[in-house]
Each structure stands twice: as structure tokens, then as C-alpha cells.
PDB file of C-alpha atoms in Angstrom:
ATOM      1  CA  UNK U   1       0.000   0.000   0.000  1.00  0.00           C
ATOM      2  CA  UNK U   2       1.527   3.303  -0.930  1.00  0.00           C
ATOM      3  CA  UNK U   3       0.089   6.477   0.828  1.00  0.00           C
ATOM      4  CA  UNK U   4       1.426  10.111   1.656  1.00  0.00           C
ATOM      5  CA  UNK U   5       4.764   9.655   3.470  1.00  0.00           C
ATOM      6  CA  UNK U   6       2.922  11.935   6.445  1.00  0.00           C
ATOM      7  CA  UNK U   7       0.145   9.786   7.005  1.00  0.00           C
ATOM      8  CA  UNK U   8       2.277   6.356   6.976  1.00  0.00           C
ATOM      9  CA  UNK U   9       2.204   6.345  10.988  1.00  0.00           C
ATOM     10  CA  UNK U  10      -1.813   6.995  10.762  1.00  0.00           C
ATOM     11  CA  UNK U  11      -2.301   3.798   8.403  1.00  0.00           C
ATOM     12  CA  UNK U  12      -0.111   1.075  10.114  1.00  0.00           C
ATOM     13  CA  UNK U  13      -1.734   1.785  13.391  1.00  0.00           C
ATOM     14  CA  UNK U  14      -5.230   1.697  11.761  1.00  0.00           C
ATOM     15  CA  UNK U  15      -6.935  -1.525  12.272  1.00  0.00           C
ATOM     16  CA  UNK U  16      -8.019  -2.067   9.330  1.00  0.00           C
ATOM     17  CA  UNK U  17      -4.742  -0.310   6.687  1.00  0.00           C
ATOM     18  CA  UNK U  18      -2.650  -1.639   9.265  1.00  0.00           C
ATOM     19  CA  UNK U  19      -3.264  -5.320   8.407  1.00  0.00           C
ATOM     20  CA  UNK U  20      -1.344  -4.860   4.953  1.00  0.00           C
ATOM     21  CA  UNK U  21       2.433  -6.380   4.574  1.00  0.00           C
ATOM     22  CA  UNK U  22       3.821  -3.115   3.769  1.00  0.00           C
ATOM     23  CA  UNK U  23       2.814   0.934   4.004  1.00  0.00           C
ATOM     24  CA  UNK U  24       5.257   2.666   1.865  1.00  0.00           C
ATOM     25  CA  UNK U  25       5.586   6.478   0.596  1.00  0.00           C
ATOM     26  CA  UNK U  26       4.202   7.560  -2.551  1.00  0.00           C
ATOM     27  CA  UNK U  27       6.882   7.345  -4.886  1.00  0.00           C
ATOM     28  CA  UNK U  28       8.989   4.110  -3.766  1.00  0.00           C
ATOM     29  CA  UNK U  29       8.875   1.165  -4.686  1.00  0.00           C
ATOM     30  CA  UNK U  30       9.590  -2.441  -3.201  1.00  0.00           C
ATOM     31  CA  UNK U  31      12.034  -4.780  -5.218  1.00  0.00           C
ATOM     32  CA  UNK U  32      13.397  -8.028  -4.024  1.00  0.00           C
ATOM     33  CA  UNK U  33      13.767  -6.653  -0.207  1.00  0.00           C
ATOM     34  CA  UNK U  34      15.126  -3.454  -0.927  1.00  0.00           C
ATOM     35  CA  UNK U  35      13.155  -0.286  -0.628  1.00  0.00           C
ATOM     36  CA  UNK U  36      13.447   2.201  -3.582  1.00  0.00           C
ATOM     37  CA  UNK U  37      13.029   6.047  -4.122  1.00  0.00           C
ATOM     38  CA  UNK U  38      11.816   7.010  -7.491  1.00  0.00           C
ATOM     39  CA  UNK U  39      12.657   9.961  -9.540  1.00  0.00           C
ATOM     40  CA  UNK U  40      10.381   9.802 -12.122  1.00  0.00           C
ATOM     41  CA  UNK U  41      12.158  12.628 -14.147  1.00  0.00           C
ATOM     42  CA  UNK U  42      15.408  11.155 -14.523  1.00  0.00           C
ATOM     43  CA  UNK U  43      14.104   7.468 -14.145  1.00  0.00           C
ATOM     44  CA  UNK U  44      16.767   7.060 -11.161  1.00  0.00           C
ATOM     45  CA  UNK U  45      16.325   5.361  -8.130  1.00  0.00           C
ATOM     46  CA  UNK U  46      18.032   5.420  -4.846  1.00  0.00           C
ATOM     47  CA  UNK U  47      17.492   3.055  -2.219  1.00  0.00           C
ATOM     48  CA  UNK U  48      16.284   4.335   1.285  1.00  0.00           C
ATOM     49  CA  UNK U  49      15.753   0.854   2.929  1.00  0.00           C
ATOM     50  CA  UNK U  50      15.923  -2.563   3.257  1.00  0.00           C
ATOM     51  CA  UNK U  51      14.241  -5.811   4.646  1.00  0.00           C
ATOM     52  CA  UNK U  52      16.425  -8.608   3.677  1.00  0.00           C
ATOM     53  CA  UNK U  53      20.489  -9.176   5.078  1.00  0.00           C
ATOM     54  CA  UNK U  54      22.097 -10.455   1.674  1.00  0.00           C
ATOM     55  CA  UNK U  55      22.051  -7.767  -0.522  1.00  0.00           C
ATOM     56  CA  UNK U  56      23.099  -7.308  -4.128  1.00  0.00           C
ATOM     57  CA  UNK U  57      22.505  -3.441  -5.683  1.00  0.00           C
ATOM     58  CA  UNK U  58      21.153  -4.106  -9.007  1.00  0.00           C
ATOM     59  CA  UNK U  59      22.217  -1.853 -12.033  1.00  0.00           C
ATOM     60  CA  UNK U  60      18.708  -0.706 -12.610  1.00  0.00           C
ATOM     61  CA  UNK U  61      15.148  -1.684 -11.329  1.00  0.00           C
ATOM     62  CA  UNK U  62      11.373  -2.046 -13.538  1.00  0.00           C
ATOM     63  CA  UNK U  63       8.512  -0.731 -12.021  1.00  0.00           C
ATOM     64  CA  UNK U  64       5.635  -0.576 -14.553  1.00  0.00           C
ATOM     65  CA  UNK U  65       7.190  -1.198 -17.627  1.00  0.00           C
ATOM     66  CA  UNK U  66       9.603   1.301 -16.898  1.00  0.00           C
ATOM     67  CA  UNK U  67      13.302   1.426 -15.904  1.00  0.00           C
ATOM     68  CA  UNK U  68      15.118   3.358 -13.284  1.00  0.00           C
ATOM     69  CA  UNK U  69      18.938   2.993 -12.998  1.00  0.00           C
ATOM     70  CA  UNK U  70      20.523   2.657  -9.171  1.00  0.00           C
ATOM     71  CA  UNK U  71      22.115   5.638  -8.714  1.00  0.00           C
ATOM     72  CA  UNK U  72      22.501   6.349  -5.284  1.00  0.00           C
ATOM     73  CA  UNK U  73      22.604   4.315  -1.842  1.00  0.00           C
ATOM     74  CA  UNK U  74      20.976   7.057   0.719  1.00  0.00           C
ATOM     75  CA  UNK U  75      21.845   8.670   4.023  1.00  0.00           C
ATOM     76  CA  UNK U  76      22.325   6.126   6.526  1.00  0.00           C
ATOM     77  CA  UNK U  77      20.215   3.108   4.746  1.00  0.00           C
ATOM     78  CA  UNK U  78      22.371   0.816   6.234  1.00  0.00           C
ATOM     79  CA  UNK U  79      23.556   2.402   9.426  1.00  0.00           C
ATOM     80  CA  UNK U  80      24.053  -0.644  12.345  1.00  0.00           C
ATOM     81  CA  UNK U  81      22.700  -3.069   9.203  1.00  0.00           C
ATOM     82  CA  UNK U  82      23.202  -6.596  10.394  1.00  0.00           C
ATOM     83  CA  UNK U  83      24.286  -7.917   6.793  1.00  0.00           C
ATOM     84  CA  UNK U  84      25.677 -11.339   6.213  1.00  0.00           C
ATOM     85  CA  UNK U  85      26.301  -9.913   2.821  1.00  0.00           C
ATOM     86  CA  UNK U  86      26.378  -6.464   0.173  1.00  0.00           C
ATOM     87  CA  UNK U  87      27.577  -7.046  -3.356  1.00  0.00           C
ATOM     88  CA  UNK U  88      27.270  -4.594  -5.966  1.00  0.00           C
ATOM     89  CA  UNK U  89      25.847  -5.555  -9.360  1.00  0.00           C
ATOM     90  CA  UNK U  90      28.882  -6.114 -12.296  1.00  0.00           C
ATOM     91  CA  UNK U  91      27.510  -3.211 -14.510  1.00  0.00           C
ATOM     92  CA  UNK U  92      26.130  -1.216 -11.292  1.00  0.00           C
ATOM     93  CA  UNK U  93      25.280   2.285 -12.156  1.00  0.00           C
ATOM     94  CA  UNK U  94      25.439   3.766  -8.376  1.00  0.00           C
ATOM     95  CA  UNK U  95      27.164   6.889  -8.487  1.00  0.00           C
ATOM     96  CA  UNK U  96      26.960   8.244  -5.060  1.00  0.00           C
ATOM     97  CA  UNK U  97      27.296   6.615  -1.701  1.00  0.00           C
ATOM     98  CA  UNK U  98      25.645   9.516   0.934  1.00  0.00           C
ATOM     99  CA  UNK U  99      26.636  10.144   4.123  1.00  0.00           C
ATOM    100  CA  UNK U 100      26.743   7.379   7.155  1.00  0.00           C
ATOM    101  CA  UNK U 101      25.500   4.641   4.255  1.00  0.00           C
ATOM    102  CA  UNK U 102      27.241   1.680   6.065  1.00  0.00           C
ATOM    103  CA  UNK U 103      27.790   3.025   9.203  1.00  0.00           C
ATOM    104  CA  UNK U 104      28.418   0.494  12.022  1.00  0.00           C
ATOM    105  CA  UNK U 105      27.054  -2.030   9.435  1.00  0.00           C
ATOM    106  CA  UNK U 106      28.515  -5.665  10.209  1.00  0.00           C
ATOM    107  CA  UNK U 107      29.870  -6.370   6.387  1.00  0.00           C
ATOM    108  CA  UNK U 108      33.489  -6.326   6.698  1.00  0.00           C
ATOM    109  CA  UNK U 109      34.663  -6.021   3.457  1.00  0.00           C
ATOM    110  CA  UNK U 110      33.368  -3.650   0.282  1.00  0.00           C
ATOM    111  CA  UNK U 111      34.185  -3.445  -3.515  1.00  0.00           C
ATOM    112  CA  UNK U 112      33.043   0.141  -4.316  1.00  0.00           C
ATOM    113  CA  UNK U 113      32.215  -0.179  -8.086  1.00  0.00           C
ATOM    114  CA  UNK U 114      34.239   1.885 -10.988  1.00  0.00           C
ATOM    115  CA  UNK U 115      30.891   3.995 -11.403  1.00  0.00           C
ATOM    116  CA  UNK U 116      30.887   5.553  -8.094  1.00  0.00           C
ATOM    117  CA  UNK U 117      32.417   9.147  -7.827  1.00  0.00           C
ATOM    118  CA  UNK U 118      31.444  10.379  -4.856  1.00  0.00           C
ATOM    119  CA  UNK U 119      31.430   8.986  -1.176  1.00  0.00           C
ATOM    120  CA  UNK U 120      29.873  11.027   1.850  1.00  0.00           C
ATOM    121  CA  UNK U 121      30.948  11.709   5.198  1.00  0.00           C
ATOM    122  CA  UNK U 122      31.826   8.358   7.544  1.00  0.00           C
ATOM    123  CA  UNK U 123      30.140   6.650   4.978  1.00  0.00           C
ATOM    124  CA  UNK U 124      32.188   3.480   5.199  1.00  0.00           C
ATOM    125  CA  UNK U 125      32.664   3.975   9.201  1.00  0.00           C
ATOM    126  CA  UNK U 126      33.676   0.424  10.664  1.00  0.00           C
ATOM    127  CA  UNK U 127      34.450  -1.505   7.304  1.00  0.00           C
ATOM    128  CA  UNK U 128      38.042  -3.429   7.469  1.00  0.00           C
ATOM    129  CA  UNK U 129      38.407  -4.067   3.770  1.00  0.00           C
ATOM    130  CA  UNK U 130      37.762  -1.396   1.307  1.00  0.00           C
ATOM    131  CA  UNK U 131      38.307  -1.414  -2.367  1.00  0.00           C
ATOM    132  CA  UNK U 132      38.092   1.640  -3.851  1.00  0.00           C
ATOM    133  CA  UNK U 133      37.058   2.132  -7.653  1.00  0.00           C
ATOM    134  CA  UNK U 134      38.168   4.046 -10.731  1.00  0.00           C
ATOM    135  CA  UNK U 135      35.648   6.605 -10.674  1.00  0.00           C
ATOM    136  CA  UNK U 136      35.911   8.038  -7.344  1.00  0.00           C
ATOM    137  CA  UNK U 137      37.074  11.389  -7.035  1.00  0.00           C
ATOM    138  CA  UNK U 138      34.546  13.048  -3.968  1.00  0.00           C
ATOM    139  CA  UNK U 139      35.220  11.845  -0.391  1.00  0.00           C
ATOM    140  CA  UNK U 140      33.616  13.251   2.321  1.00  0.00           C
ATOM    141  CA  UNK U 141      35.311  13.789   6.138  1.00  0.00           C
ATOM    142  CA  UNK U 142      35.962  10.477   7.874  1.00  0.00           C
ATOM    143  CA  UNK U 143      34.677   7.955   5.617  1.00  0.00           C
ATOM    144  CA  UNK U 144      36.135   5.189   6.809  1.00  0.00           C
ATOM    145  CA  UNK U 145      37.237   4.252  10.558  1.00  0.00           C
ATOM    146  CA  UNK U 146      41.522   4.771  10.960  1.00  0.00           C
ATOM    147  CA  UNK U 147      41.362   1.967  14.002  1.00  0.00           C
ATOM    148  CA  UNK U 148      38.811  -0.559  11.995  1.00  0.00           C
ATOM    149  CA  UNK U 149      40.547  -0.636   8.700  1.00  0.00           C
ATOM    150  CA  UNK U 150      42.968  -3.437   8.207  1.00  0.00           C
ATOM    151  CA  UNK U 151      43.376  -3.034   4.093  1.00  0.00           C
ATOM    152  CA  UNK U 152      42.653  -0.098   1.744  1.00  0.00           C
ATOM    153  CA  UNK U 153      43.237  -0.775  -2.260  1.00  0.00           C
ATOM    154  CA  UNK U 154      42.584   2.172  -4.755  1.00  0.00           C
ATOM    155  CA  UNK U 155      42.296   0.951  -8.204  1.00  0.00           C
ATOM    156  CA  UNK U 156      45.415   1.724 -10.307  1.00  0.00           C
ATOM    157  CA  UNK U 157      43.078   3.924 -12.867  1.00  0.00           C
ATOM    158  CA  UNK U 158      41.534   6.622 -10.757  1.00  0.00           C
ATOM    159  CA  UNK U 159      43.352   9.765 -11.537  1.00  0.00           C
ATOM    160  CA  UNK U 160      42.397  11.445  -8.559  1.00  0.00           C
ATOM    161  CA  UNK U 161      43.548   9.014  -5.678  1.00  0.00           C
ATOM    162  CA  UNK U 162      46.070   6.292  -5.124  1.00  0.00           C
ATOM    163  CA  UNK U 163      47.379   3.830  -3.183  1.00  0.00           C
ATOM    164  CA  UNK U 164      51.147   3.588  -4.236  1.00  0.00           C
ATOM    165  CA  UNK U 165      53.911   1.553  -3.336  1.00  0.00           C
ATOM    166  CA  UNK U 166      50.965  -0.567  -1.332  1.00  0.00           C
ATOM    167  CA  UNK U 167      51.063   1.783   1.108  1.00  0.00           C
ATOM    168  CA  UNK U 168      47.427   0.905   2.210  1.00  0.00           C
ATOM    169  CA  UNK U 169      46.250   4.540   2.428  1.00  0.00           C
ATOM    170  CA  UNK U 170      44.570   6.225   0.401  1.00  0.00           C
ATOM    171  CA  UNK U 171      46.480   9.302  -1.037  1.00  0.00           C
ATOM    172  CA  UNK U 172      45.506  12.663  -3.171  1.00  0.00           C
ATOM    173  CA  UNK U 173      47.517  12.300  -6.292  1.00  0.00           C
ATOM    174  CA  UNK U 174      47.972  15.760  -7.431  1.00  0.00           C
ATOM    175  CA  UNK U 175      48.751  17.031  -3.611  1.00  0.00           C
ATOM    176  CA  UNK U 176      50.907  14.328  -2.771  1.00  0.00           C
ATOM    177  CA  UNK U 177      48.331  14.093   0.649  1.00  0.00           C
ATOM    178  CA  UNK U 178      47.590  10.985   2.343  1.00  0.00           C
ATOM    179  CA  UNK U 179      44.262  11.634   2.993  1.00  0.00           C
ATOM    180  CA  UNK U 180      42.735   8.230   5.211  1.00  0.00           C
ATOM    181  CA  UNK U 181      45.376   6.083   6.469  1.00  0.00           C
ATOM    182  CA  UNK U 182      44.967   3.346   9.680  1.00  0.00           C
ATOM    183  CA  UNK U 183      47.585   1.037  11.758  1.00  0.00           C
ATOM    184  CA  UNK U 184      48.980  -0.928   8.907  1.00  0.00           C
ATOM    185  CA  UNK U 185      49.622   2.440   6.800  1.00  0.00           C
ATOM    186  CA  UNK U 186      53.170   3.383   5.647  1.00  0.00           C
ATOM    187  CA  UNK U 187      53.506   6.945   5.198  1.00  0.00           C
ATOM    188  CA  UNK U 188      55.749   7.023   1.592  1.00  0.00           C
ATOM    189  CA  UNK U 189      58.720   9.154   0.798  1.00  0.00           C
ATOM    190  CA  UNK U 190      56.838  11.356  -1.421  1.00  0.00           C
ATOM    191  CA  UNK U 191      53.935  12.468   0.899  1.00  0.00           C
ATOM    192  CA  UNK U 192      54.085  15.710   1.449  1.00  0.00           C
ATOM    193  CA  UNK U 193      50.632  16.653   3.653  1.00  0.00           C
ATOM    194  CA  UNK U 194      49.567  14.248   6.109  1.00  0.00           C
ATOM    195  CA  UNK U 195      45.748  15.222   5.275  1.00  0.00           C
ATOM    196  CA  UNK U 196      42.943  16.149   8.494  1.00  0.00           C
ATOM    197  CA  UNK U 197      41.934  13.521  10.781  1.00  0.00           C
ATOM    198  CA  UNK U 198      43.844  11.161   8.191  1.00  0.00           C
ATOM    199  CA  UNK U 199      44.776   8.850  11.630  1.00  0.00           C
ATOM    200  CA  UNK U 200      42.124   9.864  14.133  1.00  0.00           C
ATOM    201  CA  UNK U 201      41.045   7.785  16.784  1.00  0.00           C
ATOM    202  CA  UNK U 202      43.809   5.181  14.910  1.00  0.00           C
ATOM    203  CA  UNK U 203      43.899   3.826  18.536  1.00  0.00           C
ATOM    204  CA  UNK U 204      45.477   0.424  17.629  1.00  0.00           C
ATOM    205  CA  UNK U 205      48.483   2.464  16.244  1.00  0.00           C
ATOM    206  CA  UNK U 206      52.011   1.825  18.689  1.00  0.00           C
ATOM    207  CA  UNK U 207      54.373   3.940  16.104  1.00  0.00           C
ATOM    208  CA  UNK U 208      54.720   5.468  12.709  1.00  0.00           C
ATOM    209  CA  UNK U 209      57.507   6.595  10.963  1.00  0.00           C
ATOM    210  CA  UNK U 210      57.154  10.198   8.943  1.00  0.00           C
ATOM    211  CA  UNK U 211      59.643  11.295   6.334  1.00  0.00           C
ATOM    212  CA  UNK U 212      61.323  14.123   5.605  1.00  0.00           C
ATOM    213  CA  UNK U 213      59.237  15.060   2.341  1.00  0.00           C
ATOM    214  CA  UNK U 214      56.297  16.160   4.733  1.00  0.00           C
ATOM    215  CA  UNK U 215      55.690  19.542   5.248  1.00  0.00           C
ATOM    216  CA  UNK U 216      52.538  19.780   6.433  1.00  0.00           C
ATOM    217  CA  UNK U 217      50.197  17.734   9.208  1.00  0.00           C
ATOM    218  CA  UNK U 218      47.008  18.575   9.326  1.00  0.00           C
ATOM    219  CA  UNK U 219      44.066  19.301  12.410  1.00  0.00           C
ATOM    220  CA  UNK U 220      43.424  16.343  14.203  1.00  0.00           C
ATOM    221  CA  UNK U 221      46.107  13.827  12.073  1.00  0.00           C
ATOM    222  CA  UNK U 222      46.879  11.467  15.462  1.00  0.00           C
ATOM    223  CA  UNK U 223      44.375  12.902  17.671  1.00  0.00           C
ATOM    224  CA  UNK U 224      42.724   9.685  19.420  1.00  0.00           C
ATOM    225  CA  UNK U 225      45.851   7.791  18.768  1.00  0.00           C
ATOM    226  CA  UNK U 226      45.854   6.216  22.349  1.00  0.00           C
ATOM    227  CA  UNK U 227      48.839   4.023  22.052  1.00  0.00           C
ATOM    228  CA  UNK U 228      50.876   5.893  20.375  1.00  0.00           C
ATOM    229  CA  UNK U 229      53.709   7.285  22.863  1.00  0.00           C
ATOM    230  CA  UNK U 230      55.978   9.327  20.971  1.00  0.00           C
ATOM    231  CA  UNK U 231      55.887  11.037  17.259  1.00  0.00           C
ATOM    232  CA  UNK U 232      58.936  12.226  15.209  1.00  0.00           C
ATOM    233  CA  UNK U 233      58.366  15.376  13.413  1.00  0.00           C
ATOM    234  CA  UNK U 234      60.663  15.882  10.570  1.00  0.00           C
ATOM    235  CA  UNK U 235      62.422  19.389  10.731  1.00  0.00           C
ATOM    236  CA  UNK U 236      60.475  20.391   6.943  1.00  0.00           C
ATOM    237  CA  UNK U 237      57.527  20.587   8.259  1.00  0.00           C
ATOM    238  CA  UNK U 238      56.339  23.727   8.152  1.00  0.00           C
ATOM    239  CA  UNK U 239      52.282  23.593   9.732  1.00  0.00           C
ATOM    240  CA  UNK U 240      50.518  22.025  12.141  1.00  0.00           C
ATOM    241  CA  UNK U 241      46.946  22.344  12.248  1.00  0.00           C
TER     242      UNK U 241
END
């Protein structure tokens, strides 16, 4: 049953409306357990929920006789998600991931797809394996965890981040910045900013070794970085934030 999104509350406690399977919002739509918002000018859809815990984005969705692409996985959709599974389809068409999307989620691990450009805010908070894809070149503050990550991989064709020299970080290419880093990072001899809260909270860190081609650590780098005692700081570097 699909009604005005303010009068959802009204139906499900109705006796009679309430007895349906599902009350959605005019304008969604319900596709193998995931919930749907339509934009009927574009023919996009992003989802906005989800009932079922092994989950595969498709590239695109019918409803009617007509197709909507997956473009977008909203704000928060699966914030504290108990998932045994997420898997994005081969020719997936998401483009943005919004802010908090997988937040405390329990997937562990996450391909991010070459057609995604931009990732919000804490967006992959909590994930330990990240794969980044060629088409990302937006991300937001804190999207991933410093102290939860155990492997970061940015694809060798994005022109706008890297992960050279394995360095498992993930690093602005044309600022030479190492912009999200966690323990198992190795901060290369060609970084030259060590980016804003690229280490925060990175409790499980005991030492880390920064070279003399950094000139520049920014606000909040190491803050939260219980266990680590002591911090060289090479004699280049310049600002502090």
C-alpha cells in the first residue's frame, strides 16, 4: 500500500490499513527486499531501505514497464545493518554513496564499483576491507574508521587518488596528501601533507615513521591515537593544524 509519506504512521496503526504487509511512501517502490526512491524525471532510483540481510545493488530496477537505474545508496540506509552480505551488481550504475550509508554495518569487506564518484561523510565507518574504484574522485570527512581498517586498495586507474607503493592509504595524487590512512599504513617518501583527521582515533596504532618530504600535518592527524607514545616530526615541516 503506498500512501502520503505523512500519514504512513496513521495507516499502520489503523486496524483495518494496518493489516497490509507493507505501508510505503508515494513514490517508492519495493524490489526483491530493498526499498526504492523514485525519480520519475530522470528514471533514477536510490534506495532508502531494506528488509532482507544479503544484498546485491542491481544496475537498474522495472517498475511498470519502466526502468530506473541505481544511482545512489541514501543517508544512513544501512547504518548498524546486520548484513551477512552487500555485493554490488557487475555493470552497477550507483554513483553516489551519501553520508553514514554503512555506518556500524557488520559487512566487513566492500568493492566500491568503478561507477561511483562520490562517497559522503563516515560513509564506510567500521568496514576493514575497502576497495576503492576508478571513478571516485569526492570523499567526504571520515569515511572510513583509521582503528577498523585493516586493508585499503585504490584501483590503479583513478586519476584522482592512489594507493602507491601498497602503502594501504589512500592518497591525493595531485597534492601528494595521504588523505585516510589506519595502523597498517606506511607513510611514503613522497607524501608531502599528512591530510585532516587522516589517523584519528587510529587507537590500535604503537608507532609510525614520517619522512622528511612532509611539510605539512594537518588538524586532528593522530588525535585519538591512544597508544601511540611518541611522534617524530621531521624538521620540513612547516604547519601544524
Amino acid at each position: 500500500l503506498y500512501v502520503p509519506v505523512e500519514a504512513i504512521s496513521d495507516y499502520k496503526s489503523h486496524g483495518v490499513w494496518g493489516q497490509f504487509t507493507k505501508i510505503l511512501p508515494i513514490g517508492t517502490a519495493f524490489v526483491d527486499g530493498l526499498i526504492y526512491e523514485l525519480d520519475g524525471v530522470n528514471n533514477t532510483a536510490k534506495v532508502v531501505g531494506y528488509e532482507v540481510d544479503e544484498i546485491t545493488i542491481p544496475s537498474a530496477i522495472t517498475i511498470n514497464s519502466t526502468e530506473y537505474s541505481v544511482t545512489t545508496l541514501g543517508a544512513k540506509v544501512f547504518t548498524d545493518a546486520e548484513l551477512t552480505s552487500f555485493v554490488f551488481a557487475d555493470n552497477s550504475n550507483v554513483e553516489v554513496i551519501e553520508d553514514s550509508c554503512f555506518t556500524g554495518a557488520t559487512i566487513t569487506s566492500i568493492v566500491i564499483p568503478n561507477s561511483v564518484s562520490t562517497i559522503g561523510d563516515y560513509a564506510l565507518y567500521g568496514i576493514k576491507d575497502i576497495e576503492l574504484g576508478s571513478g571516485v574522485n569526492s570523499l567526504g570527512r571520515r569515511v572510513l574508521c583509521a582503528d577498523s581498517v585493516i586493508r585499503i586498495v585504490v584501483d590503479p586507474a583513478n586519476s584522482v587518488y592512489d594507493s602507491r607503493n601498497n602503502c594501504n592509504a589512500v592518497v591525493e595524487t595531485a597534492t601528494n596528501t595521504l588523505m585516510y590512512g589506519c595502523r597498517n599504513s606506511s607513510i611514503t617518501e613522497d607524501i608531502e601533507i599528512i591530510g585532516e583527521s587522516a589517523f584519528e582515533d587510529c587507537s590500535g596504532m604503537t608507532s609510525i615513521n614520517i619522512p622528511e618530504s612532509v611539510t605539512e600535518i594537518g588538524e586532528s592527524a593522530f588525535r585519538g591515537c591512544s597508544e601511540l607514545t611518541s611522534i617524530n616530526i621531521p624538521e620540513g615541516v612547516t604547519e601544524i593544524g
